[in-house]
Structures are given as structure tokens and as C-alpha cells.
XYZ file of C-alpha atoms in Angstrom:
340
model
C -21.859 47.110 64.527
C -24.073 44.882 66.661
C -23.430 43.785 70.246
C -22.712 40.235 69.021
C -19.987 41.504 66.677
C -18.443 43.603 69.455
C -18.458 40.555 71.738
C -16.838 38.423 69.033
C -14.052 40.996 68.538
C -13.495 41.135 72.273
C -12.808 37.381 72.494
C -9.194 36.222 72.882
C -7.556 35.208 69.597
C -6.979 31.687 70.925
C -10.720 31.024 70.926
C -11.184 32.039 67.246
C -11.880 29.308 64.761
C -12.748 29.160 61.087
C -15.964 27.465 60.058
C -15.561 23.982 58.625
C -15.122 24.150 54.809
C -17.434 21.187 54.335
C -19.928 19.175 56.346
C -21.922 16.004 56.046
C -24.152 17.543 53.363
C -21.157 18.329 51.176
C -19.888 14.797 51.706
C -23.307 13.361 50.785
C -23.463 15.458 47.575
C -19.926 14.366 46.658
C -20.825 10.681 47.137
C -23.975 11.014 45.013
C -22.053 12.882 42.299
C -19.360 10.190 42.299
C -21.984 7.429 41.955
C -23.689 9.251 39.075
C -20.381 9.820 37.273
C -19.366 6.198 37.838
C -22.654 4.958 36.393
C -22.760 7.315 33.412
C -19.039 6.796 32.744
C -19.751 3.112 32.122
C -22.454 4.075 29.587
C -20.125 6.314 27.555
C -17.165 3.892 27.882
C -14.946 6.543 29.394
C -12.773 3.861 31.045
C -11.633 2.152 27.798
C -11.168 5.585 26.183
C -8.812 6.709 28.958
C -6.983 3.349 28.892
C -6.467 3.401 25.112
C -5.392 7.064 25.209
C -2.829 6.318 27.912
C -1.602 3.308 25.951
C -1.234 5.471 22.844
C 0.780 8.103 24.740
C 2.982 5.369 26.182
C 3.562 3.936 22.678
C 4.581 7.350 21.332
C 6.954 7.811 24.284
C 8.489 4.376 23.657
C 7.133 2.878 26.871
C 4.745 0.440 25.122
C 5.196 -1.807 22.106
C 1.997 -1.131 20.203
C -1.230 0.861 20.354
C -4.201 0.909 18.019
C -4.778 4.619 18.732
C -1.138 5.533 18.027
C -1.137 3.481 14.801
C -4.375 5.098 13.603
C -3.239 8.660 14.236
C 0.223 7.893 12.853
C -1.204 6.547 9.581
C -3.422 9.596 9.095
C -0.672 12.100 9.941
C 1.771 10.445 7.516
C -0.800 10.742 4.720
C -1.708 14.348 5.604
C 1.835 15.702 5.303
C 3.114 17.386 3.262
C -0.128 19.313 2.627
C -1.389 19.459 -0.949
C -0.836 22.854 -2.570
C -0.806 22.057 -6.276
C -3.676 21.090 -8.532
C -2.938 18.519 -11.268
C -5.530 18.045 -14.006
C -5.323 15.789 -17.043
C -5.419 17.977 -20.138
C -7.798 15.645 -21.931
C -10.442 16.463 -19.292
C -10.154 20.261 -19.662
C -12.735 21.610 -22.109
C -11.376 24.205 -24.544
C -7.792 23.898 -23.289
C -5.445 26.489 -24.863
C -1.704 25.859 -24.510
C -0.932 29.490 -25.259
C -3.100 30.836 -22.424
C -2.078 28.928 -19.313
C -3.072 30.112 -15.820
C -0.497 32.037 -13.764
C 2.520 29.860 -12.718
C 0.955 26.824 -14.473
C 2.876 24.432 -16.735
C 2.235 21.371 -18.867
C 3.993 18.125 -17.926
C 4.079 14.618 -19.336
C 3.566 11.897 -16.764
C 4.216 8.198 -17.153
C 1.738 5.898 -15.478
C 2.158 2.186 -14.899
C -1.173 0.360 -14.907
C -2.043 -3.303 -14.548
C -4.045 -4.754 -17.449
C -5.061 -8.195 -18.636
C -2.987 -9.696 -21.503
C -5.522 -11.413 -23.800
C -2.910 -13.858 -25.072
C -1.514 -15.086 -21.782
C -4.613 -14.200 -19.676
C -2.337 -12.707 -17.040
C -2.144 -9.275 -15.501
C 0.831 -7.356 -16.850
C 2.183 -3.868 -16.135
C 1.947 -1.394 -19.015
C 3.386 2.126 -19.120
C 1.220 4.896 -20.528
C 1.890 8.596 -20.907
C -0.490 11.505 -20.369
C -0.204 15.269 -20.402
C -1.302 17.139 -17.305
C -1.697 20.780 -16.347
C 0.163 21.523 -13.120
C -0.869 24.612 -11.121
C 1.623 24.924 -8.211
C -0.839 26.789 -5.965
C -4.064 25.743 -7.655
C -5.506 23.777 -4.764
C -4.415 26.374 -2.192
C -6.284 28.992 -4.236
C -9.367 26.758 -4.198
C -9.172 26.367 -0.413
C -8.822 30.133 0.081
C -11.947 30.694 -2.030
C -13.851 28.212 0.142
C -12.574 29.907 3.305
C -13.836 33.258 2.056
C -17.232 31.654 1.455
C -17.146 30.216 4.991
C -16.371 33.651 6.414
C -19.216 35.164 4.401
C -21.625 32.509 5.749
C -20.537 33.255 9.335
C -20.792 37.028 8.869
C -24.283 36.914 7.381
C -25.391 34.361 9.977
C -24.209 36.700 12.751
C -25.835 39.766 11.173
C -29.209 38.035 10.847
C -28.873 36.697 14.400
C -28.443 40.248 15.725
C -31.434 41.494 13.730
C -33.601 38.669 15.112
C -32.147 38.667 18.629
C -32.553 42.387 19.426
C -36.396 42.554 19.104
C -36.715 39.224 20.898
C -34.617 40.612 23.755
C -36.660 43.824 24.010
C -39.908 41.868 24.100
C -38.452 39.283 26.517
C -37.050 41.727 29.102
C -39.475 42.086 32.005
C -38.572 45.728 32.692
C -39.067 46.813 29.069
C -41.628 44.512 27.450
C -45.069 46.124 26.850
C -46.959 43.043 28.123
C -46.166 39.981 30.318
C -47.549 37.619 27.691
C -45.008 38.947 25.196
C -42.284 38.116 27.711
C -43.401 34.489 27.865
C -43.875 34.261 24.100
C -40.478 35.815 23.375
C -38.693 33.512 25.800
C -40.422 30.486 24.280
C -39.178 31.493 20.824
C -35.657 32.114 22.151
C -35.600 28.712 23.867
C -36.908 27.005 20.715
C -34.210 28.603 18.537
C -31.508 27.699 21.034
C -32.671 24.106 21.458
C -32.133 23.154 17.795
C -28.411 22.695 16.997
C -27.062 24.230 13.800
C -26.181 20.853 12.348
C -29.762 19.594 12.692
C -31.392 22.722 11.292
C -28.845 22.746 8.444
C -30.078 19.290 7.403
C -33.628 20.615 7.030
C -32.533 23.823 5.308
C -30.495 21.796 2.810
C -33.649 19.835 1.992
C -35.626 23.058 1.580
C -33.085 25.355 -0.111
C -30.733 22.789 -1.649
C -26.981 22.411 -1.237
C -25.191 25.718 -0.792
C -24.374 28.589 1.568
C -27.989 29.813 1.959
C -28.825 26.812 4.145
C -25.727 27.481 6.265
C -26.538 31.157 6.780
C -30.087 30.415 7.986
C -28.988 27.563 10.252
C -26.335 29.714 11.942
C -28.612 32.764 12.163
C -31.518 31.042 13.913
C -29.417 29.194 16.484
C -27.291 32.262 17.281
C -30.428 34.421 17.555
C -31.563 32.173 20.404
C -28.356 32.861 22.313
C -28.269 36.585 21.593
C -31.952 37.027 22.469
C -31.332 35.451 25.878
C -28.093 37.308 26.648
C -29.402 40.673 25.441
C -32.611 40.335 27.519
C -30.709 39.407 30.680
C -28.461 42.442 30.316
C -31.483 44.732 29.880
C -33.026 43.341 33.075
C -29.762 43.683 35.011
C -29.192 47.310 33.959
C -29.130 49.938 36.736
C -32.808 50.910 37.320
C -31.966 54.429 38.560
C -31.659 56.148 35.163
C -34.706 54.226 33.915
C -36.845 55.416 36.829
C -35.669 58.994 36.351
C -36.614 59.029 32.666
C -39.940 57.312 33.368
C -40.731 59.920 36.053
C -40.414 62.743 33.510
C -42.748 60.991 31.069
C -40.292 59.234 28.708
C -41.624 56.272 26.767
C -40.000 52.834 26.538
C -37.968 53.645 23.447
C -36.383 56.693 25.125
C -35.669 54.647 28.251
C -33.999 52.023 26.063
C -32.047 54.602 24.084
C -30.806 56.856 26.910
C -30.844 54.688 30.075
C -30.262 51.063 29.027
C -28.192 50.994 25.820
C -25.268 53.028 27.248
C -24.978 50.412 30.015
C -25.376 47.226 27.964
C -23.689 48.189 24.687
C -20.177 46.956 25.672
C -21.610 43.558 26.635
C -23.593 43.437 23.380
C -20.416 44.018 21.377
C -18.632 41.250 23.311
C -21.511 38.795 22.772
C -21.709 39.568 19.066
C -17.969 39.112 18.546
C -18.109 35.809 20.388
C -21.010 34.644 18.203
C -19.068 35.663 15.078
C -16.055 33.670 16.251
C -18.293 30.682 17.018
C -20.132 30.929 13.694
C -16.847 30.776 11.785
C -16.082 27.443 13.439
C -19.638 26.143 13.084
C -19.757 27.178 9.399
C -17.034 24.583 8.893
C -19.081 21.888 10.635
C -22.395 22.477 8.878
C -20.590 22.296 5.543
C -20.289 18.557 6.204
C -24.018 18.191 5.496
C -23.916 20.301 2.336
C -24.536 23.774 3.754
C -21.660 25.385 1.852
C -18.232 26.567 2.907
C -14.993 24.727 3.470
C -16.817 21.857 5.216
C -18.190 20.567 1.911
C -14.679 20.491 0.455
C -13.380 18.731 3.580
C -16.079 16.065 3.413
C -15.457 15.419 -0.291
C -11.689 15.038 0.089
C -12.064 12.857 3.175
C -14.442 10.509 1.358
C -11.883 10.205 -1.471
C -9.101 9.359 1.049
C -7.103 12.411 -0.124
C -5.567 13.114 3.251
C -2.953 15.563 1.892
C -5.834 17.766 0.742
C -7.473 17.295 4.165
C -4.235 18.456 5.811
C -4.249 21.650 3.724
C -7.878 22.332 4.674
C -7.261 21.792 8.407
C -4.245 24.109 8.404
C -6.245 26.754 6.529
C -9.132 26.488 9.039
C -6.683 26.909 11.928
C -5.195 30.023 10.310
C -8.662 31.506 9.768
C -9.849 30.807 13.333
C -6.613 32.233 14.771
C -6.947 35.361 12.627
C -10.583 35.836 13.703
C -9.600 35.385 17.357
C -6.886 38.022 17.066
C -9.243 40.405 15.257
C -11.932 39.885 17.915
C -9.426 40.578 20.689
C -8.328 43.787 18.944
C -11.920 44.932 18.452
C -12.751 44.227 22.115
C -9.798 46.320 23.244
C -10.843 49.147 20.929
C -14.592 49.120 21.551
C -15.025 47.956 25.158
């Protein structure tokens, strides 16, 4: 303890004072930040967005007469519920249909349709009733959505696995305390930054052009972007590892691989598991988004149904995505508790 500290402790309590929590510099930074937010807020129209959102909430609560936002959401929600579970297909469109070998729980029904057609005698539109036979599968569409969800999960899993395989060597080469040469550090960090700077949705567009529509484009898009994140996080953890064990192993002549195996990995492995589980959780959600551009998964189904204005099908897809993301989150939490 220095003489200044002893003198400070010896002062009467009435003379003690806490330092000011902010000064003129803090005030200046706050003013500049407010001006920047005010200017950029006008560019992104945050004011009208907040006003319309508040008006919509007031309309739902009965405090306002009308709101465009409330009407829009209300129309979509009414069309989305109840969710579509069954699949109805006209029998005439099913090739090789066999009435004696129907799918499980399926049945054949006769539907009456009323269509408007032109009467050639009176030249007026008249309503005519027609009948058609359809195959009704009570859970046919739900089964289709589950199959697409499984494909989405497979895309996310393979994207994460490839990201780990790419990210680990990039991290080893990019860590200053482990890389064999400083130039490799710069080169590795350039590659990691490049991979991280291209969003999955953009790279998926190019991969769809190169590989065609399907899950392969989604796997590569997710893998490259996630490898950028994992390469950065893994390298930072290697650099922040306790240098004591590394110096001890180096002093007895151990090479870099032994230092990595016995001094660094035991320290960073829990963080690596946490990062990888987070990337898996994120890839599941992003696999849904990149499907919108044709990169496979449930996103392609969502885009198709939305373009056909089949909002009941869209409601089923959104509920299924929520269930999948919730299940992955619970599984990740369980794995973290078990492994970390």
C-alpha cells in the first residue's frame, strides 16, 4: 500500500466523494451519437415504422378505429389458420392410380365444384356444378413438411461439419502463438474475413447457378460462411490460452502439434463445443432462409406456397420450423450441460 493510499484512508469520511459518472466528453459523445441516430433514422424511415406499429397496437387494443398494419396482419393470420394438414389430389392427375392400394389413412371422395362458364346461347356467364373424385390424405401435407424439415436439418448438419473441417486448420494457421510463419497468419485471417464477409444468402445464389437447385448449394453456402466465424473464434481462443503449459512443453522440446494437443486443446475444447453448437443452431435457421433462393430445404416449399397464396400451408410450415428450432435449442442446451 502506497503512502497516498494510506493518506486517503486516513481522511475523514465526510471528505470522501465518488468520481463523477460522466463528464463533458461523455456528454459530447452522447450528443454526436444522438445526431447520427437522428440522421440515419430518417434514412431508414424508423419514425413512420414506429408510428404505424403503435397505431396497429392501438387498433388491436380497441383504442383506434383502423390501422393498415393491423388489417394486413389480421388478413394473413385469418388465412393461415387452421394450418393445412391434409393433401387433396384429383384422381385424374395421379398416374397409375389403384383404388385397391390407397396410402395409409387415405380415402377417395367425390367433390362438387361450382364454376362460372359462358353460355353460348345467351352469351352470359352461368354457374355450373361439376363433380370430381379426389384422393384425401389426412396427414399428407404434414408428412411432406416433415420430410422437408429433415432435409433442412441434414443441410445444417453437413454445413456445420464442413465448417468445422475448414475452420480448424484456418484457426491453427491464423493463431499468432501457433502458426509456423507470420505470413500464414495474415493469409489465414484474410481468408477467414473473406468467408465471413459474404452472407449465406448471397453465396447461395451463386452456388445455385453453379450446382443447380437443391441442397448441395445450401450445404456449401452455410459451410463457407460458418467456417469464417469458426476460424476467427477458434484462433482467438488459441491465442488467449494460458501460455504457461505451452512454454513448459516448448522448453522440453515439444513441437507445435504436441503443444496444441496437450497444452491448448484441453483449455479451448469447451469453448469449441459451445461455438459449434451455436453454429449448428444458427445453420438450422439459415437453412430455412437460403431455401428461398432454391438451395433446398423447407425454404423452397415455403416460397412456393407463399407465391401460390396458400397461407394455410404457410402456417403449417412456420409452426413446423418453430418446433424444429425449439427442439434444436433444447438439444443444444442439454449437450452444453453434458459436455461443458
